[in-house]
Structure formats: structure tokens, C-alpha cells
mmCIF file of N, CA and C and ligand atoms in Angstrom:
data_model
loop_
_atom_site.group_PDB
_atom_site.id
_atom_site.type_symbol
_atom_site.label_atom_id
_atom_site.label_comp_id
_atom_site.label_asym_id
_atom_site.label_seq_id
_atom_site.Cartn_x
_atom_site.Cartn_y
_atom_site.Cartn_z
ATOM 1 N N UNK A 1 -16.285 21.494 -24.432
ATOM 2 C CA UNK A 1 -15.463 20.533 -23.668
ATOM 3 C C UNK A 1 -13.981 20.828 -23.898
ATOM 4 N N UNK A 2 -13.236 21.432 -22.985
ATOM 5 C CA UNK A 2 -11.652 21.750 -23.079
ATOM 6 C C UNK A 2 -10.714 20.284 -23.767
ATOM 7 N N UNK A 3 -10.718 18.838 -22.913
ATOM 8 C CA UNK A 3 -9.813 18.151 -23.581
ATOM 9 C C UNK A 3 -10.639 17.528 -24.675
ATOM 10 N N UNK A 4 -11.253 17.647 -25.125
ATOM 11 C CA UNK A 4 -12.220 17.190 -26.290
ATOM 12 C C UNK A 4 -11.204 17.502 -27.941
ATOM 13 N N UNK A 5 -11.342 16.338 -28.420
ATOM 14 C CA UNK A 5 -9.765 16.199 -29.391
ATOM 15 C C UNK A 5 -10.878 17.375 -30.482
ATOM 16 N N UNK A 6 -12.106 16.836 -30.585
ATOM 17 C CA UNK A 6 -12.870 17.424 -31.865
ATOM 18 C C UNK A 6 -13.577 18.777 -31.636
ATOM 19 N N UNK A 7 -13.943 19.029 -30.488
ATOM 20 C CA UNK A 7 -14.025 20.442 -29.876
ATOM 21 C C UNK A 7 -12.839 21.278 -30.026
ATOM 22 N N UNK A 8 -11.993 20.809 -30.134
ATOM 23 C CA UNK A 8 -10.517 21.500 -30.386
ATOM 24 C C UNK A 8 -9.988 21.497 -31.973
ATOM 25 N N UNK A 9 -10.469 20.859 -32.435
ATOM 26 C CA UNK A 9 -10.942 21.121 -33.903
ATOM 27 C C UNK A 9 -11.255 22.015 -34.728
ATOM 28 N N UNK A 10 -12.460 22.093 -34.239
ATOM 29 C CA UNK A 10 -13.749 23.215 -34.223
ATOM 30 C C UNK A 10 -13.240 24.419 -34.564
ATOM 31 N N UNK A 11 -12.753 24.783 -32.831
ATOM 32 C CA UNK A 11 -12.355 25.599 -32.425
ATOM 33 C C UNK A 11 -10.634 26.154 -33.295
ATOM 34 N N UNK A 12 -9.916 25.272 -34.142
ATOM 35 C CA UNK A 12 -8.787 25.736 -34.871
ATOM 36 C C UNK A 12 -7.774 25.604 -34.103
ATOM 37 N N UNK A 13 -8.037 24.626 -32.633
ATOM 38 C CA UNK A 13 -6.785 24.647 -32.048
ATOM 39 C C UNK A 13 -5.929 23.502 -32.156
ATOM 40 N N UNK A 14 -6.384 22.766 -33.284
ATOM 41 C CA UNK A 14 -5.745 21.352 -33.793
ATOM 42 C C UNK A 14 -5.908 21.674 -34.973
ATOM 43 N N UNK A 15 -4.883 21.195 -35.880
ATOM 44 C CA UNK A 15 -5.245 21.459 -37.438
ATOM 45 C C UNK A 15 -5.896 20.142 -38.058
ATOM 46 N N UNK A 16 -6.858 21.058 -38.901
ATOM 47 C CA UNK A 16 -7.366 20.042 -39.497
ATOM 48 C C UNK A 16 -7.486 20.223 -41.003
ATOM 49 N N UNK A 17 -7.939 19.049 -41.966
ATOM 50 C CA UNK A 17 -8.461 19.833 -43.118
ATOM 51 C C UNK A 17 -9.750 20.007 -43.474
ATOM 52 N N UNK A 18 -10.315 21.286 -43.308
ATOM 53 C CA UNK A 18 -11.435 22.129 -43.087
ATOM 54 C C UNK A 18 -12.418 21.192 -45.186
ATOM 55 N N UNK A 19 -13.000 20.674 -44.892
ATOM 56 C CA UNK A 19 -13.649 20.608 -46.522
ATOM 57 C C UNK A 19 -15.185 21.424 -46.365
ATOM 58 N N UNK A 20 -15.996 21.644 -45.013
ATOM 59 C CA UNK A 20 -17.523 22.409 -45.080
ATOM 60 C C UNK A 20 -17.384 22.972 -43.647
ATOM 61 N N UNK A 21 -17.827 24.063 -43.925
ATOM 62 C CA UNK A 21 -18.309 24.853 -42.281
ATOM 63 C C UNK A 21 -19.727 25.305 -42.811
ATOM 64 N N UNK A 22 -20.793 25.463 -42.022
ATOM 65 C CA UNK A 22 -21.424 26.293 -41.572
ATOM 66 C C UNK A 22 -21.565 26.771 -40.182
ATOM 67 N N UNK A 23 -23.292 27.362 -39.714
ATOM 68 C CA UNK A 23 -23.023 27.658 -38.093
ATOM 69 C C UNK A 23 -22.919 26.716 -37.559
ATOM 70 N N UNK A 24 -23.585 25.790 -37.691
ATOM 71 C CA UNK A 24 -23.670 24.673 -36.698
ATOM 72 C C UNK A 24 -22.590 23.459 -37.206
ATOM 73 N N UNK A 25 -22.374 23.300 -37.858
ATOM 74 C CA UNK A 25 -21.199 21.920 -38.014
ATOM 75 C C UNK A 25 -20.186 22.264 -39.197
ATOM 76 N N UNK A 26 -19.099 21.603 -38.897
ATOM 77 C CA UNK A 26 -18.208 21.394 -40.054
ATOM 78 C C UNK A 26 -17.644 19.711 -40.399
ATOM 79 N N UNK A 27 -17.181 19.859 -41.407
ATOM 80 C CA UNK A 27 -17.060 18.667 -41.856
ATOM 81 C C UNK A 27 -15.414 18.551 -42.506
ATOM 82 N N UNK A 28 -14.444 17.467 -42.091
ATOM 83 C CA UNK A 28 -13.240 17.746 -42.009
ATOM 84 C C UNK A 28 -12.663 16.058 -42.535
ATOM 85 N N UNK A 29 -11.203 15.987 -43.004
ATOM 86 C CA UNK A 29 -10.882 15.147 -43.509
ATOM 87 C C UNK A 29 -10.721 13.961 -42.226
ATOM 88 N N UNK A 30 -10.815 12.890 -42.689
ATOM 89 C CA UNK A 30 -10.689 12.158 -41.327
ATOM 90 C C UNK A 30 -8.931 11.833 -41.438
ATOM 91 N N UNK A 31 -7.674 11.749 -40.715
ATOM 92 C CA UNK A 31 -6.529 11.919 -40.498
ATOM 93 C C UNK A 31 -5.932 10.145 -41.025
ATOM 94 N N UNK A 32 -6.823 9.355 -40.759
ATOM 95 C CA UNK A 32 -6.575 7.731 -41.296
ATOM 96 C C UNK A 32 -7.515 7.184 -42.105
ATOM 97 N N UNK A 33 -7.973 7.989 -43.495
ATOM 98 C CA UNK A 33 -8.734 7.412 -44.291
ATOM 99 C C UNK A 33 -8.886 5.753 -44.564
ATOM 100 N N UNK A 34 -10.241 5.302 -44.288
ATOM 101 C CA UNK A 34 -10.348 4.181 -44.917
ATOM 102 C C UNK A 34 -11.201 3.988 -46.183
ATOM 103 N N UNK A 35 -11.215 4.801 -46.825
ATOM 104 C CA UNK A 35 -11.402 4.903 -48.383
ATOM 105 C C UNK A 35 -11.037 6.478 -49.121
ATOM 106 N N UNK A 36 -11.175 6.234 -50.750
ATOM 107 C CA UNK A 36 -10.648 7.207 -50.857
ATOM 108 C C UNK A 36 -11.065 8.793 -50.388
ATOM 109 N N UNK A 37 -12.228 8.613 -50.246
ATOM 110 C CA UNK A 37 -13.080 10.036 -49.581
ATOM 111 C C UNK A 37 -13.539 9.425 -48.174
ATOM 112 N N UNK A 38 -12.592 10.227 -46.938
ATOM 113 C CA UNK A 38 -13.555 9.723 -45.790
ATOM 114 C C UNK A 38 -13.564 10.673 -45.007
ATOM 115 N N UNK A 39 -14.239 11.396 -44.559
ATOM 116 C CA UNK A 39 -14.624 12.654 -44.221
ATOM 117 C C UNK A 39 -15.447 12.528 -42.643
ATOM 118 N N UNK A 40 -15.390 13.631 -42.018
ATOM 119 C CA UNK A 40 -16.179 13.890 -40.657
ATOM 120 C C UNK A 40 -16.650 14.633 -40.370
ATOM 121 N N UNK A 41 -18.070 14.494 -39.932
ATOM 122 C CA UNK A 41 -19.158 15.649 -40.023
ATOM 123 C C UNK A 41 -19.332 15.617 -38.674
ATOM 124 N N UNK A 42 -19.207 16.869 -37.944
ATOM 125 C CA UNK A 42 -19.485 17.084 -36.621
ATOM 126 C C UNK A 42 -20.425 18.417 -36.260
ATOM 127 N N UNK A 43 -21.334 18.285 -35.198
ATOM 128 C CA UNK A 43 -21.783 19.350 -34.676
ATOM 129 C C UNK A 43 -20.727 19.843 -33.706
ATOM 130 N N UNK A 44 -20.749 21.872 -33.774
ATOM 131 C CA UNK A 44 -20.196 22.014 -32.730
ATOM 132 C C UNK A 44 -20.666 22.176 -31.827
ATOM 133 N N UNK A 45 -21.903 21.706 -30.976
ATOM 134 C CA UNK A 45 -22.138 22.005 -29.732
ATOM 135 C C UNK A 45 -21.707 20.431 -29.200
ATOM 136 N N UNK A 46 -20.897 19.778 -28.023
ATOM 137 C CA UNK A 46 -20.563 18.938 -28.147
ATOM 138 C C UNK A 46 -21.691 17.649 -27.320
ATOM 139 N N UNK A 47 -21.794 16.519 -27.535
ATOM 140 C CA UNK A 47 -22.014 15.254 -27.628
ATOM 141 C C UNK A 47 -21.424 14.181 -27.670
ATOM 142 N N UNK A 48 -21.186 13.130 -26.685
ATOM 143 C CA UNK A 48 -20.621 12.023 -26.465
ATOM 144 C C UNK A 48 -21.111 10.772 -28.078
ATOM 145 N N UNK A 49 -22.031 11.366 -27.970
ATOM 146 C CA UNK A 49 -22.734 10.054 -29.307
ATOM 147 C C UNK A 49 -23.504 10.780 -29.724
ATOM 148 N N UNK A 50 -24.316 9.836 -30.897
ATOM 149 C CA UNK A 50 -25.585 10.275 -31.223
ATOM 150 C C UNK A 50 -26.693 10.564 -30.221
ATOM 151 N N UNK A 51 -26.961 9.248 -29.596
ATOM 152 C CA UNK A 51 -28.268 9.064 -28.297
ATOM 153 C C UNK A 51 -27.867 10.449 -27.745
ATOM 154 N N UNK A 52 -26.805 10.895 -27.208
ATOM 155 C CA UNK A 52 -26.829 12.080 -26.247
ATOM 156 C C UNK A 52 -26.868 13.104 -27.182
ATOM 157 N N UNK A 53 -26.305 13.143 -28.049
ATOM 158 C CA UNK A 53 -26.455 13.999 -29.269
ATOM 159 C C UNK A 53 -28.577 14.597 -29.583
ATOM 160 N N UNK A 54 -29.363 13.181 -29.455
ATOM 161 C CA UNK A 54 -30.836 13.284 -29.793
ATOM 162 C C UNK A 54 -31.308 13.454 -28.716
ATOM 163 N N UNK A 55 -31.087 13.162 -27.420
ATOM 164 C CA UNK A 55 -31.471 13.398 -26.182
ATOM 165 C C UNK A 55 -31.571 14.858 -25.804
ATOM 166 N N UNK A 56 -30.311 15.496 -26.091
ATOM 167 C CA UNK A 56 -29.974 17.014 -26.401
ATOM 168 C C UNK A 56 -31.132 17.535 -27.199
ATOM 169 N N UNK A 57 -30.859 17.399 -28.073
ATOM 170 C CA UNK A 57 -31.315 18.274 -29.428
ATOM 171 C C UNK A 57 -31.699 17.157 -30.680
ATOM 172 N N UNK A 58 -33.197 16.815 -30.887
ATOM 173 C CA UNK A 58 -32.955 16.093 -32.225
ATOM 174 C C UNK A 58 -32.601 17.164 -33.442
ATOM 175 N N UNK A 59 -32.412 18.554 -33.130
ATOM 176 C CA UNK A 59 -32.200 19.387 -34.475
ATOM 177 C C UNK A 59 -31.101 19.176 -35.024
ATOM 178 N N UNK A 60 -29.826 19.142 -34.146
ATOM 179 C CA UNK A 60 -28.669 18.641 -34.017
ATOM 180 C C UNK A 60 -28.448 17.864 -35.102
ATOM 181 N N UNK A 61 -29.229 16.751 -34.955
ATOM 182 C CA UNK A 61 -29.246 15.383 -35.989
ATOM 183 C C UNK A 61 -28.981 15.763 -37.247
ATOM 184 N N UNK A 62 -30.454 16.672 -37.502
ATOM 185 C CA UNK A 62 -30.655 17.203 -38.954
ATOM 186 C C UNK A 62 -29.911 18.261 -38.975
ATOM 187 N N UNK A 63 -29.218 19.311 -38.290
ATOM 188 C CA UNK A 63 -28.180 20.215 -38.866
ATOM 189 C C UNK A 63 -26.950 19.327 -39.631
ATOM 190 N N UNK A 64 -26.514 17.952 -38.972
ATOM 191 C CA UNK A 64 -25.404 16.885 -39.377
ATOM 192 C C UNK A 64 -25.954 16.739 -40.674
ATOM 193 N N UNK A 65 -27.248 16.403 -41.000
ATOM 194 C CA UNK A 65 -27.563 15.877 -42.062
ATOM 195 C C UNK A 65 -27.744 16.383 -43.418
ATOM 196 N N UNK A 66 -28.524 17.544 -43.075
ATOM 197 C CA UNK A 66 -28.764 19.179 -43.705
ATOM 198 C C UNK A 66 -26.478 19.475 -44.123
ATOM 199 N N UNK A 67 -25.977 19.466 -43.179
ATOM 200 C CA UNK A 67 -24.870 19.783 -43.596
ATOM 201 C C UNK A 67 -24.051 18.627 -44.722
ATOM 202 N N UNK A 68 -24.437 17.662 -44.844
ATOM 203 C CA UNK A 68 -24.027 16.212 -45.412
ATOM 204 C C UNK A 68 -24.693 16.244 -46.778
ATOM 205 N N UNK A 69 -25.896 16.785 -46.727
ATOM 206 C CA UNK A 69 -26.648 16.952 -47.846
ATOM 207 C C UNK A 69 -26.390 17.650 -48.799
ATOM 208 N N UNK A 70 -25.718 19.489 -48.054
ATOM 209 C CA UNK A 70 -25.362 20.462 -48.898
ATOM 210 C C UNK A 70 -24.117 19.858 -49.772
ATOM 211 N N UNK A 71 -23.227 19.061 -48.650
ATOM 212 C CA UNK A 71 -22.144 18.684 -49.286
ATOM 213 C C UNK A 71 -21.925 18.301 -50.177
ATOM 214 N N UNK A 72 -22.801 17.096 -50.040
ATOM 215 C CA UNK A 72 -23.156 15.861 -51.294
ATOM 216 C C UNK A 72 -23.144 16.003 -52.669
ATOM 217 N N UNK A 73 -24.241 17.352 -52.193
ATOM 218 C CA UNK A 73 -25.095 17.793 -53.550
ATOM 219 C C UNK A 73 -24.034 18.783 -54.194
ATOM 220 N N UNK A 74 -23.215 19.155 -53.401
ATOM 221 C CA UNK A 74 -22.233 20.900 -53.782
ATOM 222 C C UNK A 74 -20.973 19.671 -54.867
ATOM 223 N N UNK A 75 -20.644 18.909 -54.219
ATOM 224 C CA UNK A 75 -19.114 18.497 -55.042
ATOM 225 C C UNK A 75 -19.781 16.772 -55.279
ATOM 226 N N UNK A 76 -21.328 16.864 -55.617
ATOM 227 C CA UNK A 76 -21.204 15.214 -56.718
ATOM 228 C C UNK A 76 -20.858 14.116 -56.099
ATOM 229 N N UNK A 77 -20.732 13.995 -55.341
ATOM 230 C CA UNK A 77 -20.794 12.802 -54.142
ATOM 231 C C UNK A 77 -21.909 11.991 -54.570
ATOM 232 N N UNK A 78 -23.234 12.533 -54.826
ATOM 233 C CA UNK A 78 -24.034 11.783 -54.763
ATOM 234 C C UNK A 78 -24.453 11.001 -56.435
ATOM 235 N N UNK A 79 -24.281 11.965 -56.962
ATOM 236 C CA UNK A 79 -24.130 11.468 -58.839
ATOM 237 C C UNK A 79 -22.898 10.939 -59.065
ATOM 238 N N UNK A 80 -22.430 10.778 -58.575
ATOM 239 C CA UNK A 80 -21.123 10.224 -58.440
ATOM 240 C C UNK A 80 -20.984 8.974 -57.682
ATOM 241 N N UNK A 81 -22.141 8.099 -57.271
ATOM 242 C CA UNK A 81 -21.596 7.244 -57.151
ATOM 243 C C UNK A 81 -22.508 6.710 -56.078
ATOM 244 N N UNK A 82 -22.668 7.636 -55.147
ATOM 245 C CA UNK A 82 -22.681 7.989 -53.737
ATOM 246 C C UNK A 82 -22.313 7.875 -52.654
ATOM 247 N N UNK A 83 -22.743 7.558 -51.703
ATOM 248 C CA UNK A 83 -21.331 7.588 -50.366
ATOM 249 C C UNK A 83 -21.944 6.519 -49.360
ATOM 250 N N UNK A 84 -21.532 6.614 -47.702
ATOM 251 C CA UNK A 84 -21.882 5.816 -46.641
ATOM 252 C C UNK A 84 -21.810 6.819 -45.903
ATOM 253 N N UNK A 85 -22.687 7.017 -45.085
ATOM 254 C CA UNK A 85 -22.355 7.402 -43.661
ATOM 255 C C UNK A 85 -22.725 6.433 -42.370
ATOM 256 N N UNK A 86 -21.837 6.302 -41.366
ATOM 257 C CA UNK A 86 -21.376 5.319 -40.166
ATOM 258 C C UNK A 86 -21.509 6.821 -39.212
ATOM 259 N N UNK A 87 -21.969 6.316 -38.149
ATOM 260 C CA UNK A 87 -22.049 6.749 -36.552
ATOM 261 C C UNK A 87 -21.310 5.546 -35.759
ATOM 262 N N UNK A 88 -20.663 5.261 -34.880
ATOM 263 C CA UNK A 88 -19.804 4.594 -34.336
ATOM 264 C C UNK A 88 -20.461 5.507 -32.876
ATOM 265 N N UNK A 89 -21.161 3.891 -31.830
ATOM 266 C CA UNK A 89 -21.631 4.297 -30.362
ATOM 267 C C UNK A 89 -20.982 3.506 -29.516
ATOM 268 N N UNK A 90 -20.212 3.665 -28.833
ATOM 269 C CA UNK A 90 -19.299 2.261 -27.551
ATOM 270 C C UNK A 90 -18.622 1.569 -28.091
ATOM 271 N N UNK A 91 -18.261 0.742 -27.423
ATOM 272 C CA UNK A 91 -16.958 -0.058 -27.941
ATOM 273 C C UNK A 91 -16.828 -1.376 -28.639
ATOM 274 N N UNK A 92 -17.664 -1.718 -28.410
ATOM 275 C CA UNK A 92 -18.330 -2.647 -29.494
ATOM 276 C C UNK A 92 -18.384 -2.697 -30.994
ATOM 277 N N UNK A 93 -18.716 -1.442 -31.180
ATOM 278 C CA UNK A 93 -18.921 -0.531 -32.742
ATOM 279 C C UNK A 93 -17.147 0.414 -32.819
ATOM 280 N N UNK A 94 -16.510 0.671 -31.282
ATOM 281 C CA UNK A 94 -14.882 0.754 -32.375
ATOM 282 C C UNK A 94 -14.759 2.287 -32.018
ATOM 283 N N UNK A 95 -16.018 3.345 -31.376
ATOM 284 C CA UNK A 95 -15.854 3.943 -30.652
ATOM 285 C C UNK A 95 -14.522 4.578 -30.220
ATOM 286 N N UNK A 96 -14.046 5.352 -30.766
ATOM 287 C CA UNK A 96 -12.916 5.978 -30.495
ATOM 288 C C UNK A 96 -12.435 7.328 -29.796
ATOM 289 N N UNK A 97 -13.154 8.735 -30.554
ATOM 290 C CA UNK A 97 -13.049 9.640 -30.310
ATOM 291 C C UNK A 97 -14.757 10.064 -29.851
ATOM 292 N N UNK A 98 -14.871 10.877 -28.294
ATOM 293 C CA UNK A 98 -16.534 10.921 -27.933
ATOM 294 C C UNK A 98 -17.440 12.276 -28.223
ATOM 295 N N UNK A 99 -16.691 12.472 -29.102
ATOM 296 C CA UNK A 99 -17.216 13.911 -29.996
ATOM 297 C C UNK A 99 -18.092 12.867 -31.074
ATOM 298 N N UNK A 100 -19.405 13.313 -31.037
ATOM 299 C CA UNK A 100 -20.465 12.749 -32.080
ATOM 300 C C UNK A 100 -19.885 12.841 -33.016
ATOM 301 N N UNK A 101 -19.500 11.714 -34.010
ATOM 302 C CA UNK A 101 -19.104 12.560 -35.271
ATOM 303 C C UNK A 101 -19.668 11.736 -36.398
ATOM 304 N N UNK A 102 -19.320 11.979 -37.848
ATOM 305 C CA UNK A 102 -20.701 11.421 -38.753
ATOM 306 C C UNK A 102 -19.327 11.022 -40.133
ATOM 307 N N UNK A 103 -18.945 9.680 -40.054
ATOM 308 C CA UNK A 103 -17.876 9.079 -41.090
ATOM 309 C C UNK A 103 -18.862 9.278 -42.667
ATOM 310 N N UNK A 104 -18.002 9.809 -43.533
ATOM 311 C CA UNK A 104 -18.918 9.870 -44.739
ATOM 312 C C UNK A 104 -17.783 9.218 -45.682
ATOM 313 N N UNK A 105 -18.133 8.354 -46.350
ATOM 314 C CA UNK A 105 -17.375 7.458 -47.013
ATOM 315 C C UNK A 105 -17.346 7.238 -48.332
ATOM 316 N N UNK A 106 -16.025 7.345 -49.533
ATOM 317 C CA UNK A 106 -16.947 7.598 -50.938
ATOM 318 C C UNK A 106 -15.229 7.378 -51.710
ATOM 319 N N UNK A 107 -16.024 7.851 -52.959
ATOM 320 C CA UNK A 107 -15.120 8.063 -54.257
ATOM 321 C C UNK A 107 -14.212 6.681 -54.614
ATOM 322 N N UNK A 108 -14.966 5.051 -53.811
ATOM 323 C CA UNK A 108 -14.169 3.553 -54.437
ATOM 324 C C UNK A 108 -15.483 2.731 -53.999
ATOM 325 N N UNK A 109 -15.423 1.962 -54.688
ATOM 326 C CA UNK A 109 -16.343 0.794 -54.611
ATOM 327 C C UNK A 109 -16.387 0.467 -52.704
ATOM 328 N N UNK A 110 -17.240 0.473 -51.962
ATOM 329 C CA UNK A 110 -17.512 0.287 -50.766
ATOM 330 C C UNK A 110 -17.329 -1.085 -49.915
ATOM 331 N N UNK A 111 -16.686 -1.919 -49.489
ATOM 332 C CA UNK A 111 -17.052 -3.122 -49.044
ATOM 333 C C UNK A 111 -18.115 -3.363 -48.061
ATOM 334 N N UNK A 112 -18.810 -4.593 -48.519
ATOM 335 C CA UNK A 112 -19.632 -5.111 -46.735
ATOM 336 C C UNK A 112 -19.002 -4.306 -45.665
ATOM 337 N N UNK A 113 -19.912 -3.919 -44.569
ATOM 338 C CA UNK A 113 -19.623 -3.495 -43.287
ATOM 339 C C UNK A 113 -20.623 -4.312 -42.017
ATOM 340 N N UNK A 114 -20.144 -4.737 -41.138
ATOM 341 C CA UNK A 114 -20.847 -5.214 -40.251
ATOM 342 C C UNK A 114 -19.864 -6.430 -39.616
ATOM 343 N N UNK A 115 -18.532 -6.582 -40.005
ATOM 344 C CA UNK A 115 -17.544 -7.647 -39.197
ATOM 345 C C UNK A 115 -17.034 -6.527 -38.601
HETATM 346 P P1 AMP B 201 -14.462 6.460 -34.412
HETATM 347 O O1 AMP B 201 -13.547 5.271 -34.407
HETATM 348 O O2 AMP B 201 -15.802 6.198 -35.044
HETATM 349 O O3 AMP B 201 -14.573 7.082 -33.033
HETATM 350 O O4 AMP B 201 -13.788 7.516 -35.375
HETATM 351 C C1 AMP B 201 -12.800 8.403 -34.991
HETATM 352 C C2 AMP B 201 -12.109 8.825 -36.246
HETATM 353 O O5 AMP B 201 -11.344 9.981 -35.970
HETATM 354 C C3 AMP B 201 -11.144 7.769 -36.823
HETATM 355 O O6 AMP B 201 -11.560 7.409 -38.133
HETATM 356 C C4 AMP B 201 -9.791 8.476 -36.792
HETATM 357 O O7 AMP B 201 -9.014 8.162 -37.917
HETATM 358 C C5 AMP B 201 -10.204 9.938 -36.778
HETATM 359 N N1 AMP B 201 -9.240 10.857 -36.184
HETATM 360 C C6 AMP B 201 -8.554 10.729 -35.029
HETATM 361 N N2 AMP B 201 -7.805 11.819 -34.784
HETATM 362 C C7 AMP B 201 -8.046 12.677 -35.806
HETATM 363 C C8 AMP B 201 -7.579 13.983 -36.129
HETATM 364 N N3 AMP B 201 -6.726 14.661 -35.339
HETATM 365 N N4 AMP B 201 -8.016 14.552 -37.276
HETATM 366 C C9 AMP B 201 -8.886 13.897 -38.091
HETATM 367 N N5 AMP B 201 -9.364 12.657 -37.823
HETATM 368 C C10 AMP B 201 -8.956 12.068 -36.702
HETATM 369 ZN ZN1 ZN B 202 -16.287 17.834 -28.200
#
């Protein structure tokens, strides 16, 4: 997708800060952290959401997840404490940018989510 903010990402034509690549997804700092680790896991083949994201490809899903996992496990995320991950679908949920992307949340005590 050409005006696609996170396809342009991907692709190195927006800077970002790169924390995981493999083939299929990378995972990048999110630019307005709302905790101290908040991170974004994206596939690069692109997707409006998840649903179109699984409609596509449920492999997709698990490459996001498979990539979230390596992470986790590579830098202690998960003995450490562990983390959140949020999908955000329409506008309701706050829906912002329509590149599927996968909020991973960590390294401070977490608050309730759901207001
Ligand atoms: P959402 O509200 O679930 O669509 O999440 C979009 C996220 O993208 C927000 O947390 C933004 O802070 C983040 N964001 C927007 N622009 C950038 C950017 N250029 N680089 C990194 N994160 C971004
Ligand atoms: Zn895209």
C-alpha cells in the first residue's frame, strides 16, 4: 500500500526504531509510548485489521505471534514480568493507523484496560 504510514515503515521510508525483523514482520518502537516498553509488531504483507489480516491469511496471525514470542523470550520480557499485547479494530477501540499492528506493552506495573 503506497500511502500506508506502516508499509512505509517496513519499507525504511519513514524512520523508525527497528527493535526485531524477520521475513515476515518487524517489530518497532511505538513513537508515543504509553508505558515504559511499548512496542509494534507488524506483518509486512499489508492488512487493514486483524479480521482482514485472518480472512487473508490465518498464518499471518501466528508469524505476529511466533515473532512476539522470539522477542519475549530473546530480551526477558517474559521473566521479567511480562507484557500485554492490544490489537485496536475501528473506532470505537481508538483505531488509528490501518496497518494491522500488534501494541506490546511492558517493563511498569500495567493498569486496567477496557475504559
Ligand atoms: P492504534 O491507535 O491502535 O491504531 O495505534 C497506532 C499507534 O501508532 C499509536 O500508538 C501511535 O503512537 C503509533 N504511531 C503513530 N505514528 C507512528 C510512527 N511514525 N512511528 C511509530 N509509531 C507511530
Ligand atoms: Zn500497510
Amino acid at each position: 500500500m503506497d500511502d500506508c504510514l506502516f508499509c512505509k515503515i517496513f519499507k525504511g521510508e519513514i524512520p523508525s526504531t527497528k527493535v526485531y525483523e524477520d521475513e515476515n514482520v518487524i517489530g518497532f518502537q511505538d513513537l508515543y509510548p504509553q508505558a515504559k516498553i511499548h512496542l509494534l509488531f507488524i506483518h509486512k504483507e499489508h492488512s487493514k485489521n486483524v479480521n482482514e489480516m485472518m480472512g487473508n491469511d490465518p498464518k499471518q496471525v501466528a508469524d505476529v505471534f511466533s515473532a512476539i514470542k522470539n522477542y519475549s523470550e530473546k530480551e526477558g520480557l517474559e521473566k521479567d514480568g511480562g507484557f500485554r499485547v492490544v490489537t485496536n479494530l475501528g473506532s470505537l477501540a481508538g483505531q488509528t493507523v490501518f496497518h494491522t499492528h500488534f501494541h506490546v506493552l511492558s517493563g511498569e506495573q500495567l493498569g486496567r484496560f477496557g475504559s
